[in-house]
Amino acid sequence: MNQKLVLSVWTAILFAGSSLLAQEADVAIGRYLPPEKDSVIEIFKCGDKYCGKTVCIKDNAYPEKEKDKGVPGTPYLDHNNEDPKLRNRPNLGMVFITGFDYVGEGVYKNGKIYNPRDGKTYCGKFTSLEGGNRLDLKGTLCSITFTGKTNNWVKLGAMNLDDPRWDCTFKAKK
């Protein structure tokens, strides 16, 4: 068989395979509701990696009883961040999941997860399940990766985010 023909066939097979892998990886892209049901997280492509950001927060304002953390009635800020320069950034719109690689079979690894609730950054992994309708996100201490906490996130369906209690980056401000 002609070497050019063999090379062309292998190139076509490799291209088709990488295209299918990319489509498989992109199944996790979308908006998810974490277990607390107090925010909406969007998983998106950032270059050739996968990232996540907070696109909605329910009741996004410090209550009167949390005067020590922020001004009552103002949106939540990243007040627990270890870097004092970042403590005034809003939680809404924050990219806190970064650098995940798709490794196949619904698994994304090698990324970092920042938790604004405690101001710490964790190593992580997430798995897309049920055709992208569910994510299992596991955060671990980077030095001890065999232990950690796994949260189950559900893809946002027909949930009504028009309720004024939901502050979303994609909603027009009134």
Coordinates of C-alpha atoms in Angstrom, one line a residue:
M1 CA 0.0 0.0 0.0
N2 CA 1.2 3.5 -0.7
Q3 CA 2.8 5.2 2.3
K4 CA 1.1 8.5 1.6
L5 CA -2.3 6.7 1.6
V6 CA -1.5 5.0 4.9
L7 CA -0.4 8.2 6.5
S8 CA -3.5 10.0 5.3
V9 CA -5.8 7.3 6.7
W10 CA -4.0 7.4 10.1
T11 CA -4.2 11.2 10.2
A12 CA -7.9 11.1 9.5
I13 CA -8.4 8.5 12.3
L14 CA -6.4 10.5 14.8
F15 CA -8.3 13.7 13.9
A16 CA -11.7 12.0 14.2
G17 CA -10.7 10.5 17.6
S18 CA -9.5 13.8 19.0
S19 CA -12.6 15.5 17.8
L20 CA -14.8 12.9 19.6
L21 CA -12.7 13.3 22.8
A22 CA -13.2 17.0 22.7
Q23 CA -17.0 16.6 22.3
E24 CA -17.0 14.1 25.2
A25 CA -15.0 16.5 27.4
D26 CA -17.4 19.4 26.6
V27 CA -20.4 17.5 28.1
A28 CA -19.5 19.0 31.5
I29 CA -19.9 22.6 30.2
G30 CA -23.0 24.2 31.7
R31 CA -24.6 25.6 34.9
Y32 CA -24.9 23.5 38.1
L33 CA -26.5 23.8 41.4
P34 CA -24.2 22.7 44.3
P35 CA -25.7 20.8 47.3
E36 CA -26.2 24.0 49.4
K37 CA -28.5 25.3 46.6
D38 CA -27.4 28.8 47.4
S39 CA -25.5 29.5 44.2
V40 CA -25.2 28.5 40.5
I41 CA -21.8 27.5 39.2
E42 CA -20.9 27.6 35.5
I43 CA -18.3 25.2 34.1
F44 CA -16.7 26.5 31.0
K45 CA -13.7 26.1 28.7
C46 CA -10.7 28.3 29.5
G47 CA -8.2 27.7 26.7
D48 CA -7.7 23.9 26.6
K49 CA -8.7 23.5 30.3
Y50 CA -11.9 23.6 32.2
C51 CA -12.8 26.2 34.8
G52 CA -15.8 27.3 36.9
K53 CA -17.2 30.5 38.2
T54 CA -20.1 31.6 40.4
V55 CA -22.8 33.1 38.1
C56 CA -25.7 33.4 40.7
I57 CA -25.9 33.7 44.5
K58 CA -29.1 33.5 46.4
D59 CA -29.5 36.3 49.0
N60 CA -26.2 37.9 47.9
A61 CA -25.9 40.4 50.8
Y62 CA -24.5 40.3 54.2
P63 CA -27.2 40.0 56.8
E64 CA -27.3 42.3 59.8
K65 CA -26.0 39.5 62.1
E66 CA -22.7 39.4 60.0
K67 CA -21.6 43.0 60.6
D68 CA -18.1 41.7 61.4
K69 CA -17.7 40.2 57.9
G70 CA -19.2 42.9 55.7
V71 CA -21.6 45.9 55.5
P72 CA -25.2 44.6 55.9
G73 CA -27.1 44.7 52.6
T74 CA -23.9 44.8 50.4
P75 CA -22.9 41.8 48.2
Y76 CA -20.7 39.1 49.6
L77 CA -16.9 39.6 49.2
D78 CA -14.0 37.3 49.3
H79 CA -13.3 38.4 52.9
N80 CA -11.6 35.1 53.9
N81 CA -8.9 35.2 51.2
E82 CA -5.3 34.8 52.5
D83 CA -4.2 37.6 50.2
P84 CA -5.5 40.9 51.7
K85 CA -5.5 42.5 48.2
L86 CA -8.2 40.1 47.1
R87 CA -10.5 40.4 50.1
N88 CA -12.6 43.1 48.4
R89 CA -13.4 41.2 45.2
P90 CA -17.0 40.0 44.9
N91 CA -17.9 36.3 45.2
L92 CA -20.4 36.8 42.3
G93 CA -18.6 36.2 39.0
M94 CA -15.5 34.8 40.8
V95 CA -13.6 32.1 38.8
F96 CA -12.7 29.6 41.6
I97 CA -12.2 26.4 39.7
T98 CA -9.2 26.5 37.4
G99 CA -6.9 24.4 35.2
F100 CA -8.8 21.1 34.9
D101 CA -7.6 18.7 32.2
Y102 CA -10.0 16.2 30.7
V103 CA -8.4 12.8 31.0
G104 CA -11.2 10.6 29.6
E105 CA -14.2 8.7 30.8
G106 CA -15.9 11.8 32.2
V107 CA -12.9 12.6 34.5
Y108 CA -11.3 16.0 34.9
K109 CA -8.1 16.3 36.9
N110 CA -5.1 18.4 37.9
G111 CA -7.0 21.6 38.7
K112 CA -7.4 23.8 41.7
I113 CA -10.5 24.7 43.6
Y114 CA -10.6 27.9 45.7
N115 CA -13.1 27.9 48.5
P116 CA -14.2 31.5 49.4
R117 CA -16.0 30.1 52.5
D118 CA -12.6 29.3 54.1
G119 CA -10.2 31.2 51.9
K120 CA -8.2 28.1 51.0
T121 CA -7.2 26.5 47.7
Y122 CA -7.5 22.8 47.2
C123 CA -6.4 20.3 44.6
G124 CA -9.3 18.7 42.8
K125 CA -10.9 16.4 40.5
F126 CA -14.4 16.2 39.0
T127 CA -16.4 13.6 37.2
S128 CA -19.2 14.2 34.8
L129 CA -22.0 11.7 35.3
E130 CA -25.3 11.0 33.6
G131 CA -24.3 12.6 30.3
G132 CA -23.2 15.8 32.0
N133 CA -26.4 16.2 34.2
R134 CA -24.4 15.6 37.4
L135 CA -20.9 16.5 38.6
D136 CA -19.1 14.9 41.5
L137 CA -16.5 17.5 42.6
K138 CA -13.8 16.4 45.0
G139 CA -11.5 18.8 46.8
T140 CA -8.5 17.6 48.7
L141 CA -5.5 19.0 50.5
C142 CA -2.8 19.1 47.8
S143 CA -0.3 17.3 50.1
I144 CA -2.8 14.5 51.0
T145 CA -4.9 13.7 47.9
F146 CA -6.4 10.4 49.1
T147 CA -8.8 12.2 51.5
G148 CA -11.1 15.0 50.9
K149 CA -14.7 16.0 50.4
T150 CA -16.9 15.2 47.4
N151 CA -19.9 17.3 46.5
N152 CA -22.6 16.3 44.1
W153 CA -23.7 19.1 41.7
V154 CA -26.8 18.8 39.6
K155 CA -27.1 20.5 36.2
L156 CA -29.4 23.5 36.3
G157 CA -32.7 22.6 34.7
A158 CA -35.8 24.6 34.6
M159 CA -35.2 26.3 37.9
N160 CA -36.6 29.8 38.1
L161 CA -33.9 32.3 38.7
D162 CA -36.2 35.3 38.2
D163 CA -36.9 35.3 42.0
P164 CA -35.4 38.6 43.2
R165 CA -33.5 36.7 45.9
W166 CA -31.2 35.4 43.1
D167 CA -28.4 37.8 42.0
C168 CA -27.0 36.6 38.7
T169 CA -24.3 37.9 36.4
F170 CA -26.4 37.3 33.4
K171 CA -29.6 39.1 34.7
A172 CA -30.1 42.8 34.0
K173 CA -29.8 44.9 37.2
K174 CA -32.9 46.8 38.2

